[in-house]
mmCIF file of C-alpha atoms in Angstrom:
data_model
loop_
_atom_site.group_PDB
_atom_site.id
_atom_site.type_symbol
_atom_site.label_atom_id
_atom_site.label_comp_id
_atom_site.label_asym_id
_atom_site.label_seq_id
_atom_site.Cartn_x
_atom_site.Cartn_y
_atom_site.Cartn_z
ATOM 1 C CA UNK A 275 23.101 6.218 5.742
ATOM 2 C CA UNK A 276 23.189 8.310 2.613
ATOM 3 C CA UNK A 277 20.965 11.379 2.239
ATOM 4 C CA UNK A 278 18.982 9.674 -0.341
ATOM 5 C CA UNK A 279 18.123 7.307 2.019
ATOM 6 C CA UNK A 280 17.178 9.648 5.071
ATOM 7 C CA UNK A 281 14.831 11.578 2.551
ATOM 8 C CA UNK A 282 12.949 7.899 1.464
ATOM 9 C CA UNK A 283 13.087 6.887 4.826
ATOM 10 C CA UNK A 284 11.468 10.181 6.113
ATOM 11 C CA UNK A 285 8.973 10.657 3.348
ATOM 12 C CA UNK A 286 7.677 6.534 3.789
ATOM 13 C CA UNK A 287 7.401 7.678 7.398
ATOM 14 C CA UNK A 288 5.318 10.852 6.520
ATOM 15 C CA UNK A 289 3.014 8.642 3.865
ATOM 16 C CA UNK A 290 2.335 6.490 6.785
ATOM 17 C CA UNK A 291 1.540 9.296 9.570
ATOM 18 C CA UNK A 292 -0.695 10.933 6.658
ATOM 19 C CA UNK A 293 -2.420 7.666 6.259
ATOM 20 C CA UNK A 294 -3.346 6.975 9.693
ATOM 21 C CA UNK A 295 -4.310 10.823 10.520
ATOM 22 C CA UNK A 296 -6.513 10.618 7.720
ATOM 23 C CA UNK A 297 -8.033 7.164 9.067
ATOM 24 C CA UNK A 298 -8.195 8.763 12.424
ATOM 25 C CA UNK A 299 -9.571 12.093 10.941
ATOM 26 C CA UNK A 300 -12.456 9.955 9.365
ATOM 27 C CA UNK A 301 -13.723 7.923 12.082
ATOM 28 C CA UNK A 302 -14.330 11.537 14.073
ATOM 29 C CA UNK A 303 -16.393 12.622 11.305
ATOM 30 C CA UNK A 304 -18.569 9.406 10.924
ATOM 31 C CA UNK A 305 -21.676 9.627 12.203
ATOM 32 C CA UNK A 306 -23.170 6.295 11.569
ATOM 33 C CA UNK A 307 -22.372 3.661 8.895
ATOM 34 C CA UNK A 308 -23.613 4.040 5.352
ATOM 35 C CA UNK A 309 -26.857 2.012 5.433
ATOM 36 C CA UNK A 310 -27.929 0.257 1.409
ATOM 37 C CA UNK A 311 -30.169 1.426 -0.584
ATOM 38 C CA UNK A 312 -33.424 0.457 1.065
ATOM 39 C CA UNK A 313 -35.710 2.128 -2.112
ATOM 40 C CA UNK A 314 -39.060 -0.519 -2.179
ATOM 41 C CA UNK A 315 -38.333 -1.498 -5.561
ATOM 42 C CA UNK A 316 -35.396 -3.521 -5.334
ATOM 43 C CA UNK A 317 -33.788 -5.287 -2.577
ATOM 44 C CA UNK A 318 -29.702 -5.278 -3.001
ATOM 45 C CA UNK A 319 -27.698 -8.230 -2.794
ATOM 46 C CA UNK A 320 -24.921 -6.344 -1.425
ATOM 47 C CA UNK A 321 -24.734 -4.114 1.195
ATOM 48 C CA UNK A 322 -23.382 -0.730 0.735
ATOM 49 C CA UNK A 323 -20.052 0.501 2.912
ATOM 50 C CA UNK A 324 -19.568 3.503 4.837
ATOM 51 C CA UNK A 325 -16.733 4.912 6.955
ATOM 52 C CA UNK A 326 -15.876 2.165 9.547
ATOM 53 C CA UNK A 327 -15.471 -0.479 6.089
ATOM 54 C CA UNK A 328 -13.955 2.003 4.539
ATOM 55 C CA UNK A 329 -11.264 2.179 7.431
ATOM 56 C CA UNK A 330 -10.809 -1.688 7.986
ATOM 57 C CA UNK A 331 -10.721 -2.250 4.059
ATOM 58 C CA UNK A 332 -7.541 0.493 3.845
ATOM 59 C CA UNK A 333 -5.718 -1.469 5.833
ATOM 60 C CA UNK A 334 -7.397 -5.436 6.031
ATOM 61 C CA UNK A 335 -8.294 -5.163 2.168
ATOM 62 C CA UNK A 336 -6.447 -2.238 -0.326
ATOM 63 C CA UNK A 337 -6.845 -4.520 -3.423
ATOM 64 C CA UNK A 338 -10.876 -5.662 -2.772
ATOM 65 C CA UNK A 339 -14.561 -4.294 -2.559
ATOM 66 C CA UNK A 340 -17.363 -5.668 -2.694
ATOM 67 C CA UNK A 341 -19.056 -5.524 -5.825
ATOM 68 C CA UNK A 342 -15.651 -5.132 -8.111
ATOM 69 C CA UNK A 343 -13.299 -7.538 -10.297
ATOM 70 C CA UNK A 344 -15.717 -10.099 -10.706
ATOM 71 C CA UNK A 345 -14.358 -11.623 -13.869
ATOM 72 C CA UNK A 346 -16.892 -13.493 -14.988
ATOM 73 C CA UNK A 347 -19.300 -11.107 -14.938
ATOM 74 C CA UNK A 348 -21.084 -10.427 -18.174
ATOM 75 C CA UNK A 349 -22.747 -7.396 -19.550
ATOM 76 C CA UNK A 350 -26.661 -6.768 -20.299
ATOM 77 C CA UNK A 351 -28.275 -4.574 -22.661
ATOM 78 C CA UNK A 352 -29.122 -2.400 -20.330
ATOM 79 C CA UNK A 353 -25.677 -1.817 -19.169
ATOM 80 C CA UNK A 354 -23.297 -2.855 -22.182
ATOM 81 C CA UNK A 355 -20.170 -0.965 -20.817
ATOM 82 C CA UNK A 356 -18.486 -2.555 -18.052
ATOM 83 C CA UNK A 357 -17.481 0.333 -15.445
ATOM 84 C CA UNK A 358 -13.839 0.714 -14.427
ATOM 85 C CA UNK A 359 -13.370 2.904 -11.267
ATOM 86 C CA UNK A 360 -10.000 4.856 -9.658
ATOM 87 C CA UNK A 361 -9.366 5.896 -6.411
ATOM 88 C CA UNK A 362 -7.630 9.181 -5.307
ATOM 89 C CA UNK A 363 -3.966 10.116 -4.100
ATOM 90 C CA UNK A 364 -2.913 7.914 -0.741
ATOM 91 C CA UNK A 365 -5.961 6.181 -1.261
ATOM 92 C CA UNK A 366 -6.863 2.353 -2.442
ATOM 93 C CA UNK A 367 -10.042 0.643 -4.322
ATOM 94 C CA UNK A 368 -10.590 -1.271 -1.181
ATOM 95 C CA UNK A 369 -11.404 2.138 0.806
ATOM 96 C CA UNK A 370 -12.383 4.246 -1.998
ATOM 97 C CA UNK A 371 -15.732 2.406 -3.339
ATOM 98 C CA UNK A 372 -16.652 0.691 -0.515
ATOM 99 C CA UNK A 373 -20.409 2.316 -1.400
ATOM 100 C CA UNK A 374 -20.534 2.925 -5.318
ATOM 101 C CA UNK A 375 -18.926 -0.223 -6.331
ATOM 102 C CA UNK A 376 -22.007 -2.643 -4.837
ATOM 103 C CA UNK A 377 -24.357 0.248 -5.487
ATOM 104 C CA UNK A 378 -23.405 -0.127 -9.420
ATOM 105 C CA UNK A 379 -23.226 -3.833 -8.668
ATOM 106 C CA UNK A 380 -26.753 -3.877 -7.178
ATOM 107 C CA UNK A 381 -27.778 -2.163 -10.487
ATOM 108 C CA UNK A 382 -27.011 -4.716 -13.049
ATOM 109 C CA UNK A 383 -23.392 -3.028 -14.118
ATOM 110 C CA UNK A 384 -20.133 -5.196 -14.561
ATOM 111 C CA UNK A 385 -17.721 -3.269 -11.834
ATOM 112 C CA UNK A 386 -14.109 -3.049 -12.110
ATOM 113 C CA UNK A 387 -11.342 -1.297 -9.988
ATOM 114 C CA UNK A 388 -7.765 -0.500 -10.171
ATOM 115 C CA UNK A 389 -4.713 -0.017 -7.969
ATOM 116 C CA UNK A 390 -2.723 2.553 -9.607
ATOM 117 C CA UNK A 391 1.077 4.120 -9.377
ATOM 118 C CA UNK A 392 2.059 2.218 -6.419
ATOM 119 C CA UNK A 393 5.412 2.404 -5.405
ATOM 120 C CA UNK A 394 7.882 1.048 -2.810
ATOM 121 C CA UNK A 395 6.795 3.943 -0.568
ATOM 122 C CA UNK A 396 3.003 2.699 -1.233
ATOM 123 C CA UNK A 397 3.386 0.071 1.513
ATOM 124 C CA UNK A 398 1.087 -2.212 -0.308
ATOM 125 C CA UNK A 399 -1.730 0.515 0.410
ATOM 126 C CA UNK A 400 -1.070 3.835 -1.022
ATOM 127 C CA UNK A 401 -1.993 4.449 -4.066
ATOM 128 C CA UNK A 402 -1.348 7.211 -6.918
ATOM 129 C CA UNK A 403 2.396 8.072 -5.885
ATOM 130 C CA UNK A 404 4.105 7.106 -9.126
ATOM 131 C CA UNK A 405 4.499 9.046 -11.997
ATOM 132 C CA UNK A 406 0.933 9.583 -13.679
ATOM 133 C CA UNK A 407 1.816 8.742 -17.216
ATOM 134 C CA UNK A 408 3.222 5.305 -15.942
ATOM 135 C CA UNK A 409 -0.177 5.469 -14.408
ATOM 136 C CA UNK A 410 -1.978 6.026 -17.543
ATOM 137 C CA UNK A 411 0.015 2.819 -18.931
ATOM 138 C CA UNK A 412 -1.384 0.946 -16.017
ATOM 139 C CA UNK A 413 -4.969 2.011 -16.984
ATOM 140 C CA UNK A 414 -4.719 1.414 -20.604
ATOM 141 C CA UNK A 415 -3.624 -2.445 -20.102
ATOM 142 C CA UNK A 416 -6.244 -3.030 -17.672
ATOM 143 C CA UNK A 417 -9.197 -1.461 -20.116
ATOM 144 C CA UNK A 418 -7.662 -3.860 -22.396
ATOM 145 C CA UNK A 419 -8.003 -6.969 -19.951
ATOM 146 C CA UNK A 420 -11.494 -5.772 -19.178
ATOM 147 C CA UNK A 421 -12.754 -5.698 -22.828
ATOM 148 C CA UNK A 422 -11.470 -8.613 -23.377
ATOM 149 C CA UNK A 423 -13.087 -10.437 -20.528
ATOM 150 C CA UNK A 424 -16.554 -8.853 -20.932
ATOM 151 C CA UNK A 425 -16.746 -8.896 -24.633
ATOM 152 C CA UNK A 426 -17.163 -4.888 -24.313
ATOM 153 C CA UNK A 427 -15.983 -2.541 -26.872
ATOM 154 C CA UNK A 428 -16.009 0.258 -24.784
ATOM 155 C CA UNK A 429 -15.653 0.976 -20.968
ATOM 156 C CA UNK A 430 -17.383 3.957 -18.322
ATOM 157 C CA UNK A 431 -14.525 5.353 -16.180
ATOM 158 C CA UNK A 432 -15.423 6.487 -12.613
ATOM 159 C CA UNK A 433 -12.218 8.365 -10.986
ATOM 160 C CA UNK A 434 -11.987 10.377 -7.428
ATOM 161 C CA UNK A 435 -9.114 12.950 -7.273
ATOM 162 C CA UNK A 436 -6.357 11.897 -9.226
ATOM 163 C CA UNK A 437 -8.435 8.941 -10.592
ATOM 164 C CA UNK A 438 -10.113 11.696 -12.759
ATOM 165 C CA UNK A 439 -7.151 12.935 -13.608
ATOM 166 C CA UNK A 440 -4.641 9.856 -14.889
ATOM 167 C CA UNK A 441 -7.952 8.881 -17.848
ATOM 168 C CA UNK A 442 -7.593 12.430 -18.686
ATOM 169 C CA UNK A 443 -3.434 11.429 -19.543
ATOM 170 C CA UNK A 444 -4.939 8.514 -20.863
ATOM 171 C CA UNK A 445 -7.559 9.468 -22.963
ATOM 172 C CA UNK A 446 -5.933 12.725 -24.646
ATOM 173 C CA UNK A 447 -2.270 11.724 -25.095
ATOM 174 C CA UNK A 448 -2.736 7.706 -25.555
ATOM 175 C CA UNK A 449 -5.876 7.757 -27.963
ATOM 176 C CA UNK A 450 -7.870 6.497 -24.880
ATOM 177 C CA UNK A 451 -11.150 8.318 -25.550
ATOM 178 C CA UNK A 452 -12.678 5.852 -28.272
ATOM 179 C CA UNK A 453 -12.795 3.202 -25.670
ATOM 180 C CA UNK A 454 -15.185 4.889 -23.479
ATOM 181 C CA UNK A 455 -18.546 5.829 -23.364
ATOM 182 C CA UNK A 456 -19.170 7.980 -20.092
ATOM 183 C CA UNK A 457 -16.454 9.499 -17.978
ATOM 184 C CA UNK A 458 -17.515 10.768 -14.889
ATOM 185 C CA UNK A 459 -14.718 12.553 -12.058
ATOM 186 C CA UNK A 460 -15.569 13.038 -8.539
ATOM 187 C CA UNK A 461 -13.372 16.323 -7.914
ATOM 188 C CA UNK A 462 -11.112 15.572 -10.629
ATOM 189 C CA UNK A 463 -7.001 17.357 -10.655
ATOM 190 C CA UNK A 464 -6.905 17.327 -14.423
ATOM 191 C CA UNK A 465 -5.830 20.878 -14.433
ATOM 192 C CA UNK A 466 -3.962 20.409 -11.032
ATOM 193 C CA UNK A 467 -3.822 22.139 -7.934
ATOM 194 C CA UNK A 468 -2.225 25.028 -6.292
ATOM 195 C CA UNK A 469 -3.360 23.162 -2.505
ATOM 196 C CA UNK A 470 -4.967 26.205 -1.808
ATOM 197 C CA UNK A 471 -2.410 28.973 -1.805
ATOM 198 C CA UNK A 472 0.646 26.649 -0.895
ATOM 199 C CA UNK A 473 1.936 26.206 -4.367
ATOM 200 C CA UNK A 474 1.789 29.395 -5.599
ATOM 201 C CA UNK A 475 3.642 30.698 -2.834
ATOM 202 C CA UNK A 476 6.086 27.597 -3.539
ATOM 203 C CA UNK A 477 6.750 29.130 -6.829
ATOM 204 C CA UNK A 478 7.107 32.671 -6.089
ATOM 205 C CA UNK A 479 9.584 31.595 -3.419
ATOM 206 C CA UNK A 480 11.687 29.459 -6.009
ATOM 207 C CA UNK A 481 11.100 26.375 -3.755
ATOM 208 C CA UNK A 482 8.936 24.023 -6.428
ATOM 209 C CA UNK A 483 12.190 22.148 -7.482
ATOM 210 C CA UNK A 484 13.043 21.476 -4.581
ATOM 211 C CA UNK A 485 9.839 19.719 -3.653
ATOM 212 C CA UNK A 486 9.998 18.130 -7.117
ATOM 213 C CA UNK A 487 13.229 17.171 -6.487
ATOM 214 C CA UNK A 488 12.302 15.148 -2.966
ATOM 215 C CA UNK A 489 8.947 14.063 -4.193
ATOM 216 C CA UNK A 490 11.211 11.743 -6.719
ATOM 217 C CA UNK A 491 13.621 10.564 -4.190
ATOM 218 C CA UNK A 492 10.858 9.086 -1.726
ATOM 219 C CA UNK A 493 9.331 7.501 -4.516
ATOM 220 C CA UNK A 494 5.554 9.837 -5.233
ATOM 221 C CA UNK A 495 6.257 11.900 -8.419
ATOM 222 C CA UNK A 496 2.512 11.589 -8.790
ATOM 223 C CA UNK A 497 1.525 13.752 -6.383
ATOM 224 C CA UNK A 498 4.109 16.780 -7.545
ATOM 225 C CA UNK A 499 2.708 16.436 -11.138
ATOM 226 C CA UNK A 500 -0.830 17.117 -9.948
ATOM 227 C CA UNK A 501 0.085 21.021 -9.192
ATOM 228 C CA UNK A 502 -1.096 23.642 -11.348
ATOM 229 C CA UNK A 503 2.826 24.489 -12.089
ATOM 230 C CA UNK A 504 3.880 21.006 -13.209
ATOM 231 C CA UNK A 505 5.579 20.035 -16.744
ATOM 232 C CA UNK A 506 3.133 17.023 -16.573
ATOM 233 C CA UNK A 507 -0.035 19.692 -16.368
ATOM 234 C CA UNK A 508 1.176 21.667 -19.081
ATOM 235 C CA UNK A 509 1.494 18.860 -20.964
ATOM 236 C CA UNK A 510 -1.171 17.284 -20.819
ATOM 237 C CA UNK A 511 -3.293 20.615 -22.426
ATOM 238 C CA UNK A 512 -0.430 21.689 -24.300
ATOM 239 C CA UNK A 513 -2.462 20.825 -27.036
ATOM 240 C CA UNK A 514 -6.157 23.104 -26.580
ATOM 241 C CA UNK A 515 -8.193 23.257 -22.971
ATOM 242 C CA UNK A 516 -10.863 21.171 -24.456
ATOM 243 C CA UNK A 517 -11.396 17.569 -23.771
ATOM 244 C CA UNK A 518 -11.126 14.520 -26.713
ATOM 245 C CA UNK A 519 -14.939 14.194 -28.447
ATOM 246 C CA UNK A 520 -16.865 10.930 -28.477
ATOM 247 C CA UNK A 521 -17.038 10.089 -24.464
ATOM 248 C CA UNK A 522 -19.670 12.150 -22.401
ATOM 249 C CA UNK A 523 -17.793 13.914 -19.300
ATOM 250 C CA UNK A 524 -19.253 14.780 -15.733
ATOM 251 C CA UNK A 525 -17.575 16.178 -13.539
ATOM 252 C CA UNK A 526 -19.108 17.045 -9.653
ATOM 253 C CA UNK A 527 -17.495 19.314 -7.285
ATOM 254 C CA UNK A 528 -17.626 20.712 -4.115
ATOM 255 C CA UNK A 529 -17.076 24.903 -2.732
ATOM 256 C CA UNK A 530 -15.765 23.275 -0.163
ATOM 257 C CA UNK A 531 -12.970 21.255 -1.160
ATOM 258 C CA UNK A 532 -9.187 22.254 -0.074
ATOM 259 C CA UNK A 533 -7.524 19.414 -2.027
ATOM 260 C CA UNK A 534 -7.974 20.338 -5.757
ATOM 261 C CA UNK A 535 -8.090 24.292 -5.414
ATOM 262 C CA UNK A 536 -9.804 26.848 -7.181
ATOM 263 C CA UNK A 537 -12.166 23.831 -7.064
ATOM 264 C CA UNK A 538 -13.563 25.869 -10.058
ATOM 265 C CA UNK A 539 -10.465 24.819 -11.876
ATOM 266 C CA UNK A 540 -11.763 20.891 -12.053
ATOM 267 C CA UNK A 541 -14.664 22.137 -14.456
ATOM 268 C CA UNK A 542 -14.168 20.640 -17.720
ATOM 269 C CA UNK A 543 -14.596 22.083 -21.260
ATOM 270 C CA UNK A 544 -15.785 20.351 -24.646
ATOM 271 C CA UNK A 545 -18.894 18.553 -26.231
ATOM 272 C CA UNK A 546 -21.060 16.925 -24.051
ATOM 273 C CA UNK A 547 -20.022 18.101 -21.144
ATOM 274 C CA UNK A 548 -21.486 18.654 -17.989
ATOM 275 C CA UNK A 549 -20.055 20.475 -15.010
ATOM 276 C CA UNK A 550 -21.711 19.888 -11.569
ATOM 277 C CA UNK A 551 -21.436 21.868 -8.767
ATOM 278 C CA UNK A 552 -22.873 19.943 -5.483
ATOM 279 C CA UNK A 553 -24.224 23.059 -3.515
ATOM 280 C CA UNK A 554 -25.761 23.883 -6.701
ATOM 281 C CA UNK A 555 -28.215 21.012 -6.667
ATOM 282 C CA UNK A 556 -28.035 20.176 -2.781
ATOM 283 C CA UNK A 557 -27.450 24.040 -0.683
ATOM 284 C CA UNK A 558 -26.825 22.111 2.131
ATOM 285 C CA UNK A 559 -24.404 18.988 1.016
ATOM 286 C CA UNK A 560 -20.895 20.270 2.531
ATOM 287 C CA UNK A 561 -18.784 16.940 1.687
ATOM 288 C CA UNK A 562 -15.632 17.855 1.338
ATOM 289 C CA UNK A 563 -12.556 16.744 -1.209
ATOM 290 C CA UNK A 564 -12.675 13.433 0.502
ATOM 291 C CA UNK A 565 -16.159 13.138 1.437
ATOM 292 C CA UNK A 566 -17.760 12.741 -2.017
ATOM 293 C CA UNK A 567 -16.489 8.944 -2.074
ATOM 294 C CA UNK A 568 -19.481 8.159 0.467
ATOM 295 C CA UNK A 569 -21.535 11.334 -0.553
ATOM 296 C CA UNK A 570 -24.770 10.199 -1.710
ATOM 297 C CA UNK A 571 -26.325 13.022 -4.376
ATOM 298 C CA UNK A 572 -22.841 12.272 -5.846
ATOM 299 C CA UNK A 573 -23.875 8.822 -5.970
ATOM 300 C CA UNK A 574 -26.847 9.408 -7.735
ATOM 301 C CA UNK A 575 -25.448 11.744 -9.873
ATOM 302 C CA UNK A 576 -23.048 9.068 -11.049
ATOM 303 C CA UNK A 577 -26.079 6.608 -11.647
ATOM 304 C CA UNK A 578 -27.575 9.327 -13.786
ATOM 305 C CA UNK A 579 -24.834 10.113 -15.749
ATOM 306 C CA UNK A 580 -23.984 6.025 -16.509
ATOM 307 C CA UNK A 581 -26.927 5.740 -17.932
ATOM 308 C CA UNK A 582 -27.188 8.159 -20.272
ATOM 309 C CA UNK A 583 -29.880 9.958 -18.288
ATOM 310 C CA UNK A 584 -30.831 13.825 -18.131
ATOM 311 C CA UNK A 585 -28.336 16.808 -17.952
ATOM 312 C CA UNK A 586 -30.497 18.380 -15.563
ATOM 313 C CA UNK A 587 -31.131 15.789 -12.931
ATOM 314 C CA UNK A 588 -31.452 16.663 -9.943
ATOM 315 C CA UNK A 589 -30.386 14.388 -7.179
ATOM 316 C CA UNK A 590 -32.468 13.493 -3.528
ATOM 317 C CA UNK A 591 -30.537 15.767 -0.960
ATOM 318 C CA UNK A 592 -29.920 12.944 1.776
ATOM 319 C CA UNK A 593 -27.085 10.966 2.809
ATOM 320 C CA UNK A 594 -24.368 13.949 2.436
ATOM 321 C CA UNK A 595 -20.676 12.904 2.557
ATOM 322 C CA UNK A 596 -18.045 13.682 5.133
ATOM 323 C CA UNK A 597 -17.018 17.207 5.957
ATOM 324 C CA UNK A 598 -13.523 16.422 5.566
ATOM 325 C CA UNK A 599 -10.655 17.789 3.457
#
């Protein structure tokens, strides 16, 4: 066996141990299923997910959720952009919106989802491990499919992690921004990471092309180009720190996430932008990097910002994601 092959086969081994840990990591933290929205004005056709159909849908169902990809779905005038929503790093639509995809559902919007920069490696599962401007390619045809099935002329993008962070690719380097209305990123790596200390010390120790070298052999440049140090992250503000004008961006964040570090760092700058801190508005919310995909003030938050609604709102302080990552 060539080395090439030992460092695939160990790295597809490692994706796989990382992908159960995490599965394991999450049913400790889970209290209690995510319950729907029981509010007395509306009754919800579909039930929200929490943790445990979050779990089986990682594994039993990567490519569905309940509430997304129904092409025939048509919008109103209430909600005349179609929303298209991607997960995080190692993660899969299936998992990731198992509660905001019916919750926008539930609310009249036309849902969408996509399974990006999956690679052998991926094991039909894991997504965001390719390179992130093949990524952005990958987003920009299915916008255009969506359009073109709802009629739309422009799209809301809902992205978790890295899901923030490929639209940002998309929408400053490949003239995405005048097909989309609201973007809103849930912890967002547009301006990478240094994983809390570990890349920086990477760097001073010369050992970043290395990593970047072994990150391409086992098949996840997308995960290397998400650091603070990357060519992809210089590129991609090479030209000015500010984001494209004509969509409205929110971003929410957590102090306590450990994934996408300084968290500070996933603020964005531009017009009509609005930064969100989640401790800010809820003291005691501690969801972490993970958490926020079943957190619910970041739920609401969403809602608000899809709808055009106030830059002030300030969400109920219930529900509060898992304390994880």
């Amino acid at each position: 066996m060539s080395v090439t092959e030992q460092h695939t086969r160990t790295f597809r081994t490692a994706l796989t141990v990382a992908a159960a840990c995490a599965a394991t990591a999450l049913t400790l933290s889970a209290a209690s299923p995510a319950q729907a929205d029981s509010r007395a004005d509306e009754t919800p056709k579909l039930r929200e997910g929490g943790v445990p159909e979050a779990l089986w849908n990682y594994v039993n169902s990567p490519g569905a959720v309940s509430g997304a990809n129904d092409w025939s779905c048509r919008p109103t005038a209430e909600h005349p952009e179609p929303v298209v929503m991607l997960p995080g790093t190692f993660f899969n639509l299936g998992a990731n919106f198992v509660k905001a995809a019916p919750r926008l559902k539930n609310a009249g919007y036309c849902v969408y989802a996509l399974n990006y920069g999956q690679t052998p490696a991926s094991l039909g599962r894991v997504g965001g491990l390719g390179p992130n401007r093949e990524s952005a390619a990958q987003l920009d045809a299915f916008v255009d499919k969506v359009l073109a099935s709802t009629g739309a002329s422009k799209v809301d993008i809902v992205g978790h992690s890295l899901g923030g962070n490929v639209p940002m690719w998309w929408m400053k380097k490949m003239d995405g921004a005048k097909k989309v209305d609201n973007y809103v990123g849930w912890a967002p790596s547009s301006h990478g990471t240094d994983l809390n200390g570990i890349v920086g010390l990477g760097t001073k120790l010369n050992l970043m092309g290395f990593v970047t070298h072994l990150s391409n052999v086992a098949g996840f440049p997308g995960v290397i180009e998400q650091t603070n140090t990357s060519d992809y992250t210089r590129e991609l503000w090479a030209d000015g720190d500010t984001v494209p004008s004509g969509p409205r961006y929110t971003v929410v964040m957590t102090k306590y996430d450990t994934v996408v570090t300084p968290y500070a760092t996933q603020a964005l700058k531009g017009d009509k932008v609005d930064n969100v801190l989640l401790q800010d508005v809820c003291p005691n919310d501690r969801a972490g990097h993970m958490g926020l995909f079943n957190d619910d003030p970041t739920l609401q938050i969403t809602m608000n910002a899809l709808a055009d609604g106030p830059t002030d709102f300030k969400p109920e302080c219930r529900d509060f994601g898992l304390q994880l990552l």
